[in-house]
Short mmCIF file of C-alpha atoms in Angstrom, two decimals:
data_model
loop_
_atom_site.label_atom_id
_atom_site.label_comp_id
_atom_site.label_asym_id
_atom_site.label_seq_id
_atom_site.Cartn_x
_atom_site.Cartn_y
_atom_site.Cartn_z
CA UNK A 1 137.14 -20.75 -212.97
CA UNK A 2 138.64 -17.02 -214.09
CA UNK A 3 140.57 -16.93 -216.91
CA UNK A 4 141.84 -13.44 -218.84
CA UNK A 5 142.96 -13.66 -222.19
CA UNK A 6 145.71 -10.65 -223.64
CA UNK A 7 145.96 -10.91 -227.49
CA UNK A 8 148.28 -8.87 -228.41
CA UNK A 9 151.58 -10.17 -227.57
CA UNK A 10 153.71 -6.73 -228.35
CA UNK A 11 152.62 -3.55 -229.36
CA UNK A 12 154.56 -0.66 -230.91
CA UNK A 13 153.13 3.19 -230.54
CA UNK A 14 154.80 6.22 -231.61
CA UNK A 15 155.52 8.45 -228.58
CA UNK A 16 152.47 10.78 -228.35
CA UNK A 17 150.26 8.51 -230.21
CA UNK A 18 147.07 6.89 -227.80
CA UNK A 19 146.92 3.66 -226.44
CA UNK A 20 144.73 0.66 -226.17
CA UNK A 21 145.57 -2.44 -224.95
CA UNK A 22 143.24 -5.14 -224.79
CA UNK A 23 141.86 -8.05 -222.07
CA UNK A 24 138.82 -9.89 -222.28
CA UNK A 25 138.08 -12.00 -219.10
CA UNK A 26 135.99 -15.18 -218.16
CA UNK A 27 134.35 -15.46 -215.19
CA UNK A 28 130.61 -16.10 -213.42
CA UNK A 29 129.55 -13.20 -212.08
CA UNK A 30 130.34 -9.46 -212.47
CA UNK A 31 134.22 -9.84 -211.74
CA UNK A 32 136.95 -7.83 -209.93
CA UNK A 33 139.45 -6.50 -212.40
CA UNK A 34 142.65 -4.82 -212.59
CA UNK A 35 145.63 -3.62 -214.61
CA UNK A 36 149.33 -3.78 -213.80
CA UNK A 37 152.72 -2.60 -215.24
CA UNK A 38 156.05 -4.89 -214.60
CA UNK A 39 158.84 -2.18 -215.95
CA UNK A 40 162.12 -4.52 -216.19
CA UNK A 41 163.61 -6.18 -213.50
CA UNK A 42 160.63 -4.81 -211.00
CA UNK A 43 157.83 -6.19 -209.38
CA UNK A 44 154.24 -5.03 -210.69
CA UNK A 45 152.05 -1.95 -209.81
CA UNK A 46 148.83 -1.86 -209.81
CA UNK A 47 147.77 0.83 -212.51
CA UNK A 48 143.79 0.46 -211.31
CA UNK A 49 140.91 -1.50 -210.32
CA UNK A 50 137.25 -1.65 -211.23
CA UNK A 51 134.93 -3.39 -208.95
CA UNK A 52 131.16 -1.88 -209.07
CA UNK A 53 129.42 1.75 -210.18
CA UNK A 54 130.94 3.60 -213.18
CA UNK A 55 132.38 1.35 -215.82
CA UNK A 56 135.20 3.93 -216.64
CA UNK A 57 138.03 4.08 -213.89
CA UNK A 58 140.67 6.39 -213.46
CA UNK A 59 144.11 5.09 -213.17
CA UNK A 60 148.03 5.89 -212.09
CA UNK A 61 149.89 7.53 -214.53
CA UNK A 62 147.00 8.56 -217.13
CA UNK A 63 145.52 5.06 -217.56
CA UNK A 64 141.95 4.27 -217.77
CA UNK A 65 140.29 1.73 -218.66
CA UNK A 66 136.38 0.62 -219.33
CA UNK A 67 134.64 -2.84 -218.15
CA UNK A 68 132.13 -3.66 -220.73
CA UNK A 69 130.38 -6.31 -219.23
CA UNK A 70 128.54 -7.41 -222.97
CA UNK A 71 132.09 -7.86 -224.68
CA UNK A 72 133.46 -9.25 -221.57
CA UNK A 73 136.56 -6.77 -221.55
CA UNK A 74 138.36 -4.20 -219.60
CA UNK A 75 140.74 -2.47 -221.57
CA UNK A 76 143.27 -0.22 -221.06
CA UNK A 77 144.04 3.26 -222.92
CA UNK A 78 145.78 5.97 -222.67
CA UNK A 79 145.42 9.24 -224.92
CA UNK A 80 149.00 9.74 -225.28
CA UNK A 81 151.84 7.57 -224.37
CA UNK A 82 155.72 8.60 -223.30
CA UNK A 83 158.81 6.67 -223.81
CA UNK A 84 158.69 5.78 -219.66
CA UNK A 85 155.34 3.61 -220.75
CA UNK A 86 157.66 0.75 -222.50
CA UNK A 87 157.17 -2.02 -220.19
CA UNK A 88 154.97 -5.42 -219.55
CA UNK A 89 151.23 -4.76 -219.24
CA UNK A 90 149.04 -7.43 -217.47
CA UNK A 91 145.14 -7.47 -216.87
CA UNK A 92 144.15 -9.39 -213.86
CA UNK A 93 140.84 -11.09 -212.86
CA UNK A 94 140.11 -11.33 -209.17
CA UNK A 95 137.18 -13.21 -207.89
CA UNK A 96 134.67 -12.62 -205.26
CA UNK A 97 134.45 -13.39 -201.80
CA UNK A 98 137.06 -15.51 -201.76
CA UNK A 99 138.50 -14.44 -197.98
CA UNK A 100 142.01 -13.11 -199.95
CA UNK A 101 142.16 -11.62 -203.22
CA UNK A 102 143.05 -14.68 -205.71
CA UNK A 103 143.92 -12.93 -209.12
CA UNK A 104 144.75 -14.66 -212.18
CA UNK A 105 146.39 -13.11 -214.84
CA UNK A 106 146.82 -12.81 -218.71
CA UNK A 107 149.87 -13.59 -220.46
CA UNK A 108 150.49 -10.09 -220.88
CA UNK A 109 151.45 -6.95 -223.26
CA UNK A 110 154.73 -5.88 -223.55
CA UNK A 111 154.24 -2.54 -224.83
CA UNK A 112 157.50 -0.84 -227.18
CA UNK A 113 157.22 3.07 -227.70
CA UNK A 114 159.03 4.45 -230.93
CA UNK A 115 160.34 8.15 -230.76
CA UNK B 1 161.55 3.44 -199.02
CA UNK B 2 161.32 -0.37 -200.20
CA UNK B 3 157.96 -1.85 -198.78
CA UNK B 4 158.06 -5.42 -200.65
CA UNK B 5 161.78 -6.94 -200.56
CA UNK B 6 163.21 -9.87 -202.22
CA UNK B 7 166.44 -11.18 -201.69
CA UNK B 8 168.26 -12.37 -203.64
CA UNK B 9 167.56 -10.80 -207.14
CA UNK B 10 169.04 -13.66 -209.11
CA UNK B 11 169.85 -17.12 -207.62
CA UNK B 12 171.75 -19.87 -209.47
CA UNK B 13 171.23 -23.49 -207.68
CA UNK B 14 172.06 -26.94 -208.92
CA UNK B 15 169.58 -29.57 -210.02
CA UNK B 16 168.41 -31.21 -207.24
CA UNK B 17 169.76 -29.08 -204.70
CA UNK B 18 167.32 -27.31 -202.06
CA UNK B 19 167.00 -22.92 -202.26
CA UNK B 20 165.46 -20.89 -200.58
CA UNK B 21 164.15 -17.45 -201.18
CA UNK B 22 163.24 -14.44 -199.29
CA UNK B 23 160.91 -12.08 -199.00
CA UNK B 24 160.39 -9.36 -196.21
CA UNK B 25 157.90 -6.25 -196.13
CA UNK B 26 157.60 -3.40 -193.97
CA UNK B 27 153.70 -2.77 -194.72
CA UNK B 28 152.66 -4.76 -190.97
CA UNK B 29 150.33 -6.60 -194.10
CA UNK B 30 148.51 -9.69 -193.07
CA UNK B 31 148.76 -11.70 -195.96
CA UNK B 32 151.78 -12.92 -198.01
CA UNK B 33 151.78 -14.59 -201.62
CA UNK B 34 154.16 -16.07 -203.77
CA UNK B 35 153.77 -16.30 -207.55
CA UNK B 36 155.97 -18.10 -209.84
CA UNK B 37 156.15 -16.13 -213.52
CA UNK B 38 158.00 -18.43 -215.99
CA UNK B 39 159.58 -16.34 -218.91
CA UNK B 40 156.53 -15.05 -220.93
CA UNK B 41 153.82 -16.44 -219.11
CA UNK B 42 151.79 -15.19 -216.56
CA UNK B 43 152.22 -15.21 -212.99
CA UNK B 44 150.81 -17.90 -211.29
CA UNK B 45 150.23 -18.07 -207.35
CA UNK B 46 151.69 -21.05 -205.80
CA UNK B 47 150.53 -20.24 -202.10
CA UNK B 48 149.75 -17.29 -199.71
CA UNK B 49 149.42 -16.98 -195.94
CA UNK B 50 147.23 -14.97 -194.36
CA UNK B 51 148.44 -14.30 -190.84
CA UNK B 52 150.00 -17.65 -190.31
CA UNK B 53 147.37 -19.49 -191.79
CA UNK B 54 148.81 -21.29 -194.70
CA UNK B 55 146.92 -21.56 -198.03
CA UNK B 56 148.36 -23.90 -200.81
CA UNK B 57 146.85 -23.88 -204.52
CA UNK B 58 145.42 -27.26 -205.66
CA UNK B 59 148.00 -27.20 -208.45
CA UNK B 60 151.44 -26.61 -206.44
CA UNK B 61 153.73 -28.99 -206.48
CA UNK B 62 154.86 -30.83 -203.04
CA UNK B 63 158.59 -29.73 -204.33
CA UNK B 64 157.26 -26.26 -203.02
CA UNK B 65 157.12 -25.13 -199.51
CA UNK B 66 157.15 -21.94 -197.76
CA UNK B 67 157.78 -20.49 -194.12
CA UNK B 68 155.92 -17.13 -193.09
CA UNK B 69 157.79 -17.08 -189.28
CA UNK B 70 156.51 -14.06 -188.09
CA UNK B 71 154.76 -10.88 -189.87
CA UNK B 72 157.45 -9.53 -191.55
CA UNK B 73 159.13 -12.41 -193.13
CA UNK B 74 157.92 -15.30 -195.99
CA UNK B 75 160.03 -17.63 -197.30
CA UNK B 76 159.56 -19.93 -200.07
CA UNK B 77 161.68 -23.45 -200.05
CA UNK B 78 162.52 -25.63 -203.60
CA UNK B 79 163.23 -28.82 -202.04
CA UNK B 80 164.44 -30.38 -205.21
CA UNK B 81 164.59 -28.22 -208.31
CA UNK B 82 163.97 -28.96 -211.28
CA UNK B 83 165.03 -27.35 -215.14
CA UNK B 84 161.37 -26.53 -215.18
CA UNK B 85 161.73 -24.33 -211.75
CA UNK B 86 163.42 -21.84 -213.51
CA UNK B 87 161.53 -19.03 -213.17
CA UNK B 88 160.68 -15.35 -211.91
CA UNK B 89 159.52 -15.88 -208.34
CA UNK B 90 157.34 -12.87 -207.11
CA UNK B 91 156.37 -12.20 -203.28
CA UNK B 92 153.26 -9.92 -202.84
CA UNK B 93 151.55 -9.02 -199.98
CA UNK B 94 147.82 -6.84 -199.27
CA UNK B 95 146.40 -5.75 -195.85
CA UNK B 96 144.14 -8.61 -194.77
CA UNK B 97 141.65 -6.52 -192.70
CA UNK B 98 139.49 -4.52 -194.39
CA UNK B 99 136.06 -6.47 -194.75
CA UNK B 100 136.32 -6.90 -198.53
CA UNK B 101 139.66 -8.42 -199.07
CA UNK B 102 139.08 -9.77 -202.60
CA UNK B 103 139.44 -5.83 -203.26
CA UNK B 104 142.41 -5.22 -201.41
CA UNK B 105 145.24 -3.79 -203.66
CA UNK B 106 148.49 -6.63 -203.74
CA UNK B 107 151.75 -5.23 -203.89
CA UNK B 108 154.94 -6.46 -205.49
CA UNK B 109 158.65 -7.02 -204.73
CA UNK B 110 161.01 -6.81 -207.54
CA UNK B 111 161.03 -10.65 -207.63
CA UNK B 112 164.19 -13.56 -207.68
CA UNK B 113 165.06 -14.90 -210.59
CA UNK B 114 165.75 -18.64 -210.42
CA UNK B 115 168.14 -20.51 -212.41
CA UNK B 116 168.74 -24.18 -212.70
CA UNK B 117 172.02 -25.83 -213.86
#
């Protein structure tokens, strides 16, 4: 079974400083990943997706992020962050051929930004 | 231009006593899930339907149902809740037709928020 795993509980970054945010995932086979933001009191959107060819996608907002498949990990950066950014972060694991698209999540990030 | 809608945004129920929740979307999407987020923890999907196929996770609990009566419309029923029901209860729904749907982009209503007295 997928499982994703979200260290960092909260992080704090400057406004203007860059931003990583870090997932590692478990699963069997080269997996379907994603990133989403939950601002408060909404629903989440989807920041991006990887699912084959180049390991660095392009994202909403000025995310990437960058599937490593030897550290099992897909983080998610951004080179400079702005006070809208403050919100919950989760990474996502979605599995293959599965007829729907069954994601499980991480516990999440909830990411503060300090002027 | 609201495409995922939940209603109500917070619900208050009594132990024990049956709610229901709503969710309606305007995407004509085939499939509809519903997640249940307890406070810091991650969402977890309880059941979808795809058409009016219903799919129900090994893990739900009977105390869960849900009624998808035509396309639009998905509701999930609490028959009995508990203290541990309280929760953040998100609705999602993705296309359903493209031949890869395991890649098929899920989007999110604002969710309910349950509370048990």
């Amino acid at each position: 079974a997928q499982s994703v795993t979200q260290p960092d509980i909260h992080i704090t970054v400057s406004e203007g400083a860059s931003l990583e945010l870090r997932c590692n995932y478990s699963y069997g086979a080269t997996p379907y990943l994603f990133w989403y933001v939950q601002s408060p009191g909404q629903g989440l959107q989807l920041l991006l997706k990887y699912f084959s060819g180049d390991t660095l996608v392009q994202g909403i907002k000025g995310f990437e992020a960058e599937f490593k498949r030897s550290q099992s990990s897909f983080n998610l950066r951004k080179p400079s962050v702005h006070w809208s950014d403050a919100a919950e972060y989760f990474c996502a694991v979605g599995g293959r051929n599965t007829g729907f698209q069954k994601l499980v999540f991480g516990t999440g990030t909830r990411l503060l930004v300090s002027p | 231009d609201a495409m995922v809608i939940q209603n109500p945004r917070y619900q208050v129920t009594q132990f024990g006593k049956p709610v229901t929740l709503s969710c309606s979307q305007t995407l004509n999407h085939n499939v509809m899930y519903w997640y249940q987020q307890k406070s810091s923890q991650a969402p977890k999907l309880l059941f979808h339907y795809y058409d009016k196929d219903f799919n129900n996770e090994a893990d739900t609990p009977d105390n869960f149902q849900s009624r998808r009566p035509n396309t639009s419309f998905c509701f999930l029923d609490i028959r009995s809740p508990g203290l541990g029901d309280a929760a953040m209860y998100l609705c999602a729904t993705s296309k359903g037709t493209s031949g890869s749907k395991s890649q098929e982009t899920q989007y999110f209503g604002p969710g309910t928020r349950l509370l048990v007295l």
